[in-house]
mmCIF file of C-alpha atoms and ligand atoms in Angstrom:
data_model
loop_
_atom_site.group_PDB
_atom_site.id
_atom_site.type_symbol
_atom_site.label_atom_id
_atom_site.label_comp_id
_atom_site.label_asym_id
_atom_site.label_seq_id
_atom_site.Cartn_x
_atom_site.Cartn_y
_atom_site.Cartn_z
ATOM 1 C CA MET A 1 136.143 -42.952 71.443
ATOM 2 C CA ASN A 2 133.559 -45.745 71.923
ATOM 3 C CA ASN A 3 132.279 -45.327 68.422
ATOM 4 C CA LEU A 4 135.532 -46.451 66.732
ATOM 5 C CA PHE A 5 135.237 -49.737 64.839
ATOM 6 C CA ASP A 6 137.479 -51.983 62.755
ATOM 7 C CA CYS A 7 134.818 -52.059 60.075
ATOM 8 C CA ALA A 8 131.531 -50.277 59.411
ATOM 9 C CA ILE A 9 129.226 -52.096 57.014
ATOM 10 C CA ILE A 10 126.631 -49.955 55.299
ATOM 11 C CA GLY A 11 123.721 -52.084 54.082
ATOM 12 C CA GLY A 12 122.389 -55.216 55.728
ATOM 13 C CA GLY A 13 121.217 -57.317 52.799
ATOM 14 C CA PRO A 14 122.820 -60.728 52.156
ATOM 15 C CA ALA A 15 126.139 -59.052 51.249
ATOM 16 C CA GLY A 16 126.403 -56.935 54.400
ATOM 17 C CA LEU A 17 124.988 -59.670 56.619
ATOM 18 C CA ASN A 18 127.494 -62.245 55.431
ATOM 19 C CA ALA A 19 130.312 -59.732 55.794
ATOM 20 C CA ALA A 20 129.176 -59.080 59.388
ATOM 21 C CA LEU A 21 129.125 -62.819 60.126
ATOM 22 C CA VAL A 22 132.652 -63.343 58.808
ATOM 23 C CA LEU A 23 134.021 -60.274 60.616
ATOM 24 C CA GLY A 24 132.330 -61.335 63.854
ATOM 25 C CA ARG A 25 133.961 -64.738 63.587
ATOM 26 C CA ALA A 26 137.275 -62.956 62.930
ATOM 27 C CA ARG A 27 136.797 -61.099 66.243
ATOM 28 C CA ARG A 28 136.605 -57.709 64.554
ATOM 29 C CA ASN A 29 134.736 -54.799 66.142
ATOM 30 C CA THR A 30 132.112 -54.332 63.493
ATOM 31 C CA ILE A 31 129.051 -52.157 63.127
ATOM 32 C CA LEU A 32 126.339 -52.950 60.611
ATOM 33 C CA PHE A 33 123.989 -50.154 59.546
ATOM 34 C CA ASP A 34 120.774 -50.941 57.731
ATOM 35 C CA ASN A 35 117.647 -48.902 56.994
ATOM 36 C CA ASP A 36 115.622 -51.994 56.022
ATOM 37 C CA ASN A 37 114.802 -51.088 52.449
ATOM 38 C CA PRO A 38 116.228 -53.950 50.362
ATOM 39 C CA ARG A 39 115.870 -54.332 46.616
ATOM 40 C CA ASN A 40 113.741 -57.471 46.942
ATOM 41 C CA ALA A 41 111.346 -56.018 49.571
ATOM 42 C CA VAL A 42 108.545 -56.265 46.972
ATOM 43 C CA THR A 43 108.781 -60.058 46.682
ATOM 44 C CA GLN A 44 106.961 -62.719 48.670
ATOM 45 C CA GLU A 45 109.566 -65.466 48.199
ATOM 46 C CA SER A 46 113.233 -65.777 47.224
ATOM 47 C CA HIS A 47 114.502 -68.693 45.194
ATOM 48 C CA GLY A 48 117.764 -70.334 44.161
ATOM 49 C CA PHE A 49 119.674 -70.114 47.463
ATOM 50 C CA ILE A 50 120.430 -73.681 48.475
ATOM 51 C CA THR A 51 118.835 -74.612 51.850
ATOM 52 C CA ARG A 52 116.672 -71.431 51.626
ATOM 53 C CA ASP A 53 114.701 -71.968 48.403
ATOM 54 C CA GLY A 54 111.314 -70.235 48.678
ATOM 55 C CA ILE A 55 112.160 -68.324 51.850
ATOM 56 C CA LYS A 56 110.411 -65.021 52.597
ATOM 57 C CA PRO A 57 112.923 -62.124 52.417
ATOM 58 C CA HIS A 58 112.207 -60.998 56.010
ATOM 59 C CA GLU A 59 112.685 -64.574 57.294
ATOM 60 C CA PHE A 60 116.060 -64.728 55.538
ATOM 61 C CA ARG A 61 117.127 -61.604 57.432
ATOM 62 C CA GLU A 62 115.805 -62.892 60.755
ATOM 63 C CA ILE A 63 117.863 -66.079 60.428
ATOM 64 C CA ALA A 64 120.913 -64.036 59.430
ATOM 65 C CA HIS A 65 120.543 -61.757 62.475
ATOM 66 C CA ARG A 66 120.235 -64.813 64.728
ATOM 67 C CA ASP A 67 123.472 -66.196 63.260
ATOM 68 C CA ILE A 68 125.300 -62.892 63.722
ATOM 69 C CA SER A 69 124.018 -62.335 67.273
ATOM 70 C CA LYS A 70 126.312 -65.190 68.442
ATOM 71 C CA TYR A 71 129.329 -62.949 67.831
ATOM 72 C CA PRO A 72 129.637 -60.225 70.495
ATOM 73 C CA SER A 73 131.950 -57.940 68.515
ATOM 74 C CA VAL A 74 129.212 -57.161 65.972
ATOM 75 C CA ILE A 75 126.671 -54.415 66.612
ATOM 76 C CA HIS A 76 123.614 -53.973 64.421
ATOM 77 C CA LYS A 77 122.055 -50.491 64.114
ATOM 78 C CA LYS A 78 118.743 -50.019 62.343
ATOM 79 C CA LYS A 79 119.879 -46.644 61.105
ATOM 80 C CA GLU A 80 120.425 -44.904 57.822
ATOM 81 C CA ILE A 81 123.877 -43.583 57.014
ATOM 82 C CA PHE A 82 123.652 -40.055 55.714
ATOM 83 C CA SER A 83 127.303 -39.260 54.952
ATOM 84 C CA ILE A 84 130.765 -40.834 54.973
ATOM 85 C CA THR A 85 133.986 -38.815 54.966
ATOM 86 C CA LYS A 86 137.556 -40.024 54.969
ATOM 87 C CA LYS A 87 139.615 -38.186 57.602
ATOM 88 C CA GLU A 88 143.257 -39.262 57.303
ATOM 89 C CA GLN A 89 143.280 -42.992 58.227
ATOM 90 C CA LEU A 90 139.692 -43.096 59.533
ATOM 91 C CA PHE A 91 136.201 -42.897 58.117
ATOM 92 C CA GLU A 92 133.572 -40.743 59.779
ATOM 93 C CA LEU A 93 130.017 -41.919 59.340
ATOM 94 C CA VAL A 94 127.048 -39.747 60.225
ATOM 95 C CA THR A 95 123.591 -41.268 60.544
ATOM 96 C CA SER A 96 120.411 -39.505 59.406
ATOM 97 C CA ASP A 97 119.652 -38.819 63.080
ATOM 98 C CA LYS A 98 123.097 -37.213 63.366
ATOM 99 C CA GLU A 99 125.033 -39.824 65.358
ATOM 100 C CA LEU A 100 128.739 -39.999 64.585
ATOM 101 C CA TYR A 101 130.750 -43.213 64.218
ATOM 102 C CA GLN A 102 134.365 -43.792 63.219
ATOM 103 C CA SER A 103 135.814 -46.804 61.517
ATOM 104 C CA LYS A 104 139.169 -47.971 60.164
ATOM 105 C CA THR A 105 137.500 -49.539 57.117
ATOM 106 C CA ILE A 106 134.091 -49.545 55.480
ATOM 107 C CA ILE A 107 132.185 -52.031 53.348
ATOM 108 C CA ILE A 108 129.603 -50.486 51.033
ATOM 109 C CA SER A 109 126.843 -53.048 50.511
ATOM 110 C CA THR A 110 123.917 -50.720 49.900
ATOM 111 C CA GLY A 111 122.684 -52.627 46.828
ATOM 112 C CA LEU A 112 120.744 -51.369 43.835
ATOM 113 C CA LYS A 113 117.314 -49.897 43.162
ATOM 114 C CA ASP A 114 115.178 -50.732 40.126
ATOM 115 C CA VAL A 115 113.769 -47.945 37.983
ATOM 116 C CA LEU A 116 110.703 -49.458 36.331
ATOM 117 C CA PRO A 117 109.204 -48.451 32.961
ATOM 118 C CA ASP A 118 106.734 -45.582 33.105
ATOM 119 C CA ILE A 119 103.482 -47.586 33.333
ATOM 120 C CA GLU A 120 100.576 -46.440 35.537
ATOM 121 C CA ASN A 121 100.282 -49.205 38.155
ATOM 122 C CA ILE A 122 103.383 -51.328 37.465
ATOM 123 C CA VAL A 123 104.543 -51.087 41.109
ATOM 124 C CA ASP A 124 101.418 -52.984 42.240
ATOM 125 C CA TYR A 125 102.495 -55.974 40.118
ATOM 126 C CA TYR A 126 106.296 -55.864 40.416
ATOM 127 C CA GLY A 127 107.461 -58.680 42.686
ATOM 128 C CA LYS A 128 104.022 -60.377 42.701
ATOM 129 C CA SER A 129 103.427 -61.547 39.128
ATOM 130 C CA LEU A 130 105.874 -59.346 37.223
ATOM 131 C CA PHE A 131 109.545 -60.032 37.917
ATOM 132 C CA ASN A 132 112.981 -59.035 36.631
ATOM 133 C CA CYS A 133 114.863 -62.335 36.787
ATOM 134 C CA PRO A 134 113.746 -65.650 35.246
ATOM 135 C CA TYR A 135 116.304 -67.550 37.356
ATOM 136 C CA CYS A 136 114.588 -66.162 40.477
ATOM 137 C CA ASP A 137 110.934 -66.551 39.479
ATOM 138 C CA GLY A 138 110.759 -68.366 36.111
ATOM 139 C CA TRP A 139 109.874 -71.736 37.658
ATOM 140 C CA GLU A 140 106.757 -70.308 39.348
ATOM 141 C CA LEU A 141 105.611 -68.767 36.027
ATOM 142 C CA ARG A 142 106.526 -71.758 33.825
ATOM 143 C CA ASP A 143 104.256 -72.433 30.832
ATOM 144 C CA LYS A 144 101.930 -69.534 31.698
ATOM 145 C CA PRO A 145 100.860 -66.879 29.169
ATOM 146 C CA LEU A 146 103.522 -64.254 29.888
ATOM 147 C CA VAL A 147 104.490 -60.768 28.819
ATOM 148 C CA VAL A 148 108.099 -59.646 28.377
ATOM 149 C CA ILE A 149 108.400 -55.877 28.702
ATOM 150 C CA ILE A 150 111.578 -54.429 27.202
ATOM 151 C CA GLU A 151 112.532 -50.876 26.308
ATOM 152 C CA GLU A 152 116.132 -51.502 25.247
ATOM 153 C CA GLN A 153 117.468 -53.472 22.279
ATOM 154 C CA THR A 154 120.565 -55.535 23.066
ATOM 155 C CA GLN A 155 119.768 -56.810 26.552
ATOM 156 C CA GLY A 156 116.085 -56.897 25.623
ATOM 157 C CA PHE A 157 116.569 -59.372 22.783
ATOM 158 C CA HIS A 158 118.639 -61.672 25.011
ATOM 159 C CA PHE A 159 116.012 -61.336 27.752
ATOM 160 C CA ILE A 160 113.226 -62.537 25.416
ATOM 161 C CA GLN A 161 115.245 -65.644 24.498
ATOM 162 C CA THR A 162 115.912 -66.333 28.184
ATOM 163 C CA VAL A 163 112.279 -66.056 29.271
ATOM 164 C CA TYR A 164 111.301 -68.319 26.334
ATOM 165 C CA ASN A 165 113.141 -71.105 28.181
ATOM 166 C CA TRP A 166 110.412 -71.035 30.862
ATOM 167 C CA SER A 167 107.294 -70.364 28.722
ATOM 168 C CA LYS A 168 106.652 -70.575 24.983
ATOM 169 C CA ASP A 169 103.443 -68.527 25.367
ATOM 170 C CA LEU A 170 105.047 -65.088 25.188
ATOM 171 C CA ILE A 171 104.036 -61.631 24.021
ATOM 172 C CA VAL A 172 106.781 -59.017 23.815
ATOM 173 C CA CYS A 173 105.768 -55.428 24.619
ATOM 174 C CA THR A 174 108.120 -52.545 23.857
ATOM 175 C CA ASN A 175 105.852 -49.971 25.562
ATOM 176 C CA GLY A 176 105.643 -47.460 22.737
ATOM 177 C CA LYS A 177 109.277 -47.823 21.677
ATOM 178 C CA SER A 178 110.570 -49.077 18.343
ATOM 179 C CA ILE A 179 113.717 -50.856 19.494
ATOM 180 C CA LEU A 180 113.864 -54.198 17.700
ATOM 181 C CA ASN A 181 115.456 -54.401 14.259
ATOM 182 C CA ALA A 182 113.975 -56.356 11.346
ATOM 183 C CA GLU A 183 116.187 -59.417 11.909
ATOM 184 C CA GLN A 184 115.366 -59.559 15.628
ATOM 185 C CA LYS A 185 111.649 -59.254 14.847
ATOM 186 C CA ARG A 186 111.923 -62.063 12.303
ATOM 187 C CA LEU A 187 113.652 -64.369 14.811
ATOM 188 C CA ILE A 188 111.163 -63.558 17.565
ATOM 189 C CA GLN A 189 108.146 -64.107 15.326
ATOM 190 C CA ASN A 190 109.664 -67.347 13.919
ATOM 191 C CA ASN A 191 109.420 -68.682 17.484
ATOM 192 C CA GLY A 192 105.695 -67.900 17.606
ATOM 193 C CA ILE A 193 106.119 -64.806 19.797
ATOM 194 C CA LYS A 194 103.900 -61.791 19.108
ATOM 195 C CA ILE A 195 105.353 -58.265 19.349
ATOM 196 C CA ILE A 196 103.222 -55.302 20.450
ATOM 197 C CA GLU A 197 104.849 -51.883 20.183
ATOM 198 C CA ASN A 198 101.903 -49.850 21.579
ATOM 199 C CA LYS A 199 102.294 -47.949 24.839
ATOM 200 C CA ILE A 200 100.975 -49.873 27.842
ATOM 201 C CA LYS A 201 98.287 -48.032 29.847
ATOM 202 C CA ASN A 202 97.949 -50.279 32.897
ATOM 203 C CA PHE A 203 97.561 -53.786 34.296
ATOM 204 C CA ILE A 204 94.318 -55.351 35.484
ATOM 205 C CA GLY A 205 94.268 -58.067 38.158
ATOM 206 C CA LYS A 206 93.793 -58.768 41.854
ATOM 207 C CA ASP A 207 96.374 -58.467 44.645
ATOM 208 C CA GLY A 208 99.173 -57.958 42.125
ATOM 209 C CA GLN A 209 98.255 -61.075 40.132
ATOM 210 C CA MET A 210 98.098 -59.967 36.521
ATOM 211 C CA GLU A 211 95.092 -60.887 34.394
ATOM 212 C CA LYS A 212 95.095 -58.366 31.553
ATOM 213 C CA ILE A 213 97.213 -55.627 30.049
ATOM 214 C CA TYR A 214 95.535 -52.552 28.583
ATOM 215 C CA PHE A 215 97.188 -50.403 25.941
ATOM 216 C CA GLU A 216 96.669 -46.707 25.298
ATOM 217 C CA SER A 217 95.124 -47.735 21.954
ATOM 218 C CA GLY A 218 92.247 -49.320 23.946
ATOM 219 C CA ASP A 219 93.279 -52.903 23.029
ATOM 220 C CA ASN A 220 93.938 -55.462 25.734
ATOM 221 C CA ILE A 221 95.610 -58.867 26.067
ATOM 222 C CA ILE A 222 95.217 -61.647 28.624
ATOM 223 C CA ARG A 223 98.518 -62.372 30.457
ATOM 224 C CA LYS A 224 99.082 -64.149 33.784
ATOM 225 C CA GLY A 225 102.387 -62.532 34.610
ATOM 226 C CA GLY A 226 105.716 -61.799 33.076
ATOM 227 C CA PHE A 227 109.129 -60.255 33.185
ATOM 228 C CA VAL A 228 110.381 -56.714 32.821
ATOM 229 C CA LEU A 229 113.882 -55.288 32.390
ATOM 230 C CA PRO A 230 114.160 -52.410 34.864
ATOM 231 C CA GLN A 231 117.036 -49.928 34.882
ATOM 232 C CA PRO A 232 119.112 -50.691 38.000
ATOM 233 C CA ILE A 233 120.793 -47.754 39.742
ATOM 234 C CA GLN A 234 123.057 -47.572 42.809
ATOM 235 C CA ALA A 235 121.017 -47.244 46.027
ATOM 236 C CA SER A 236 123.634 -44.890 47.509
ATOM 237 C CA ASP A 237 126.309 -42.536 46.199
ATOM 238 C CA PHE A 238 128.856 -43.039 49.004
ATOM 239 C CA ALA A 239 131.316 -44.785 46.671
ATOM 240 C CA LYS A 240 131.105 -41.979 44.126
ATOM 241 C CA LYS A 241 131.623 -39.278 46.756
ATOM 242 C CA LEU A 242 134.635 -41.133 48.186
ATOM 243 C CA GLY A 243 136.215 -41.298 44.702
ATOM 244 C CA CYS A 244 135.677 -45.010 43.922
ATOM 245 C CA GLU A 245 135.847 -46.172 40.336
ATOM 246 C CA TYR A 246 132.964 -47.959 38.621
ATOM 247 C CA ASN A 247 133.025 -50.839 36.125
ATOM 248 C CA SER A 248 131.396 -50.791 32.688
ATOM 249 C CA LEU A 249 128.108 -52.187 34.051
ATOM 250 C CA GLY A 250 127.806 -49.446 36.692
ATOM 251 C CA GLY A 251 128.999 -51.519 39.663
ATOM 252 C CA ILE A 252 131.716 -50.302 42.057
ATOM 253 C CA SER A 253 135.035 -51.705 40.773
ATOM 254 C CA VAL A 254 136.590 -54.162 43.229
ATOM 255 C CA ASP A 255 139.341 -56.777 43.286
ATOM 256 C CA PHE A 256 138.834 -60.379 44.471
ATOM 257 C CA TYR A 257 138.745 -59.209 48.113
ATOM 258 C CA GLY A 258 136.233 -56.417 47.545
ATOM 259 C CA ARG A 259 138.885 -53.674 47.654
ATOM 260 C CA THR A 260 138.034 -50.518 45.736
ATOM 261 C CA ASN A 261 140.676 -48.082 44.441
ATOM 262 C CA ILE A 262 140.305 -46.068 47.679
ATOM 263 C CA GLN A 263 142.280 -47.515 50.573
ATOM 264 C CA GLY A 264 140.026 -48.786 53.351
ATOM 265 C CA VAL A 265 136.892 -48.769 51.187
ATOM 266 C CA TYR A 266 135.505 -52.173 50.230
ATOM 267 C CA ALA A 267 132.283 -52.981 48.367
ATOM 268 C CA ALA A 268 130.137 -56.090 48.064
ATOM 269 C CA GLY A 269 126.856 -57.414 46.706
ATOM 270 C CA ASP A 270 124.730 -55.894 43.958
ATOM 271 C CA ALA A 271 126.500 -52.550 44.492
ATOM 272 C CA SER A 272 129.702 -54.016 43.033
ATOM 273 C CA VAL A 273 128.505 -57.118 41.144
ATOM 274 C CA PHE A 274 125.595 -55.300 39.431
ATOM 275 C CA ALA A 275 124.687 -58.374 37.382
ATOM 276 C CA PRO A 276 123.888 -61.213 37.787
ATOM 277 C CA ALA A 277 122.040 -60.023 40.896
ATOM 278 C CA GLN A 278 121.432 -62.976 43.185
ATOM 279 C CA LEU A 279 121.264 -63.429 46.948
ATOM 280 C CA ILE A 280 123.859 -66.188 46.988
ATOM 281 C CA ILE A 281 126.319 -64.148 44.908
ATOM 282 C CA ALA A 282 125.798 -61.092 47.126
ATOM 283 C CA ALA A 283 126.399 -63.214 50.244
ATOM 284 C CA ALA A 284 129.586 -64.693 48.736
ATOM 285 C CA GLU A 285 130.849 -61.229 47.804
ATOM 286 C CA GLY A 286 130.167 -60.129 51.379
ATOM 287 C CA LEU A 287 132.396 -62.948 52.605
ATOM 288 C CA LYS A 288 135.169 -61.924 50.209
ATOM 289 C CA ALA A 289 135.059 -58.254 51.243
ATOM 290 C CA ALA A 290 135.088 -59.219 54.942
ATOM 291 C CA ALA A 291 138.104 -61.456 54.327
ATOM 292 C CA GLY A 292 139.754 -58.537 52.490
ATOM 293 C CA VAL A 293 139.141 -56.188 55.431
ATOM 294 C CA ASN A 294 140.502 -58.734 57.897
ATOM 295 C CA ARG A 295 143.563 -59.593 55.780
ATOM 296 C CA ASP A 296 144.483 -55.924 55.359
ATOM 297 C CA LEU A 297 143.995 -55.118 59.060
ATOM 298 C CA ILE A 298 146.049 -58.175 60.076
ATOM 299 C CA GLN A 299 148.889 -57.075 57.776
ATOM 300 C CA LYS A 300 148.837 -53.526 59.136
ATOM 301 C CA GLU A 301 148.652 -54.582 62.803
ATOM 302 C CA PHE A 302 151.418 -57.184 62.421
ATOM 303 C CA LEU A 303 153.828 -54.611 61.056
ATOM 304 C CA GLU A 304 152.991 -51.852 63.558
HETATM 305 C C1 FAD B 1 111.739 -58.414 42.436
HETATM 306 C C2 FAD B 1 113.033 -59.091 42.798
HETATM 307 C C3 FAD B 1 113.070 -60.436 43.060
HETATM 308 C C4 FAD B 1 114.261 -61.067 43.372
HETATM 309 N N1 FAD B 1 114.244 -62.408 43.617
HETATM 310 C C5 FAD B 1 115.395 -63.030 43.895
HETATM 311 C C6 FAD B 1 115.400 -64.444 44.133
HETATM 312 O O1 FAD B 1 114.354 -65.104 44.110
HETATM 313 N N2 FAD B 1 116.603 -65.043 44.342
HETATM 314 C C7 FAD B 1 117.789 -64.340 44.340
HETATM 315 O O2 FAD B 1 118.837 -64.947 44.539
HETATM 316 N N3 FAD B 1 117.795 -63.001 44.140
HETATM 317 C C8 FAD B 1 116.636 -62.337 43.920
HETATM 318 N N4 FAD B 1 116.648 -60.986 43.697
HETATM 319 C C9 FAD B 1 117.936 -60.271 43.707
HETATM 320 C C10 FAD B 1 118.351 -59.989 45.171
HETATM 321 O O3 FAD B 1 117.317 -59.305 45.830
HETATM 322 C C11 FAD B 1 119.629 -59.164 45.202
HETATM 323 O O4 FAD B 1 120.631 -59.755 44.394
HETATM 324 C C12 FAD B 1 120.150 -59.082 46.648
HETATM 325 O O5 FAD B 1 119.163 -58.546 47.486
HETATM 326 C C13 FAD B 1 121.408 -58.218 46.693
HETATM 327 O O6 FAD B 1 121.865 -58.187 48.014
HETATM 328 P P1 FAD B 1 122.661 -56.928 48.570
HETATM 329 O O7 FAD B 1 123.006 -57.269 49.977
HETATM 330 O O8 FAD B 1 123.729 -56.533 47.629
HETATM 331 O O9 FAD B 1 121.598 -55.710 48.514
HETATM 332 P P2 FAD B 1 120.168 -55.550 49.211
HETATM 333 O O10 FAD B 1 119.560 -56.855 49.533
HETATM 334 O O11 FAD B 1 119.394 -54.615 48.337
HETATM 335 O O12 FAD B 1 120.507 -54.845 50.587
HETATM 336 C C14 FAD B 1 121.012 -53.527 50.633
HETATM 337 C C15 FAD B 1 120.657 -52.973 52.006
HETATM 338 O O13 FAD B 1 121.307 -51.699 52.152
HETATM 339 C C16 FAD B 1 120.440 -50.858 52.893
HETATM 340 N N5 FAD B 1 120.852 -49.470 52.651
HETATM 341 C C17 FAD B 1 120.904 -48.796 51.480
HETATM 342 N N6 FAD B 1 121.337 -47.540 51.686
HETATM 343 C C18 FAD B 1 121.552 -47.428 53.027
HETATM 344 C C19 FAD B 1 122.001 -46.351 53.864
HETATM 345 N N7 FAD B 1 122.302 -45.161 53.366
HETATM 346 N N8 FAD B 1 122.103 -46.581 55.192
HETATM 347 C C20 FAD B 1 121.789 -47.795 55.740
HETATM 348 N N9 FAD B 1 121.361 -48.842 54.984
HETATM 349 C C21 FAD B 1 121.251 -48.651 53.640
HETATM 350 C C22 FAD B 1 119.053 -51.192 52.335
HETATM 351 O O14 FAD B 1 118.031 -50.842 53.241
HETATM 352 C C23 FAD B 1 119.164 -52.708 52.171
HETATM 353 O O15 FAD B 1 118.687 -53.387 53.309
HETATM 354 C C24 FAD B 1 115.462 -60.321 43.412
HETATM 355 C C25 FAD B 1 115.435 -58.946 43.144
HETATM 356 C C26 FAD B 1 114.246 -58.335 42.851
HETATM 357 C C27 FAD B 1 114.238 -56.855 42.577
#
């Protein structure tokens, strides 16, 4: 069958792209599926990836596809995978438009999705002046009057301290929730940070650039941007359906080479790392999973 591959990679973000590059260089028949809906699609620029600091996400992918196109054993399909089933030693992948592919191994690199707090127009601001990661976007927002939106206690308290590294002009909003204990409130206020526990109504600004935040109480505050702690969830449930185990953070459990507990199933990127979520980490994990696939296939073929 023409549609039989050494490895099928599901998800063409930095993890899947780097895995495809490494497998192409290892002369493996590889197919990369991607439906072009990455986690960072909302952002204008990506930061912190050496040689690519400030790059637009779509430019990053274009360069990656140019790199991969040098290796003839890699095929890229702009298709969504609908289902994956393990049939004896092979995996059967069906696309949403009902094409069937078979592969000896798979790498799940479908990433995560962010569930944002329930605030009217938050999606218009997320990725433009409201971000989730100070390491990614803190420099651009340094010293500005910022909001930190948290709805959860433990991570939330750590998040406030982290953002404070980039701007001392902070207001913490818990969006109608009473999550901080007395000691945490004391420490936050000792650092000159105001806490507002009212429910946020919406944001006011232009082209996603925040100017004000309105509360359901009718009050408003001037803020030029900020950070929010979304709830990340897996972008696909292929790993779960195949019987893969998850770690305590919610990432797919893998060993150093991206191997899951199910033979032939590897995972890479945000889907397995979960946090810290960074392009360069996802790309490195993609390399490790590709090396794992290649090592295991080499072993098997050598002994056959
Ligand atoms: C707002 C924001 C800003 C960020 N800024 C930065 C930054 O500045 N620097 C940085 O290092 N990191 C940044 N990140 C984090 C970074 O985006 C992630 O760590 C990185 O994208 C993870 O790469 P990945 O390959 O694991 O997943 P992704 O990049 O999310 O790629 C997963 C791919 O899988 C595809 N996919 C999913 N399901 C299917 C399916 N069923 N079939 C086919 N394809 C599928 C998706 O379309 C997607 O293209 C940011 C994240 C967010 C949310």
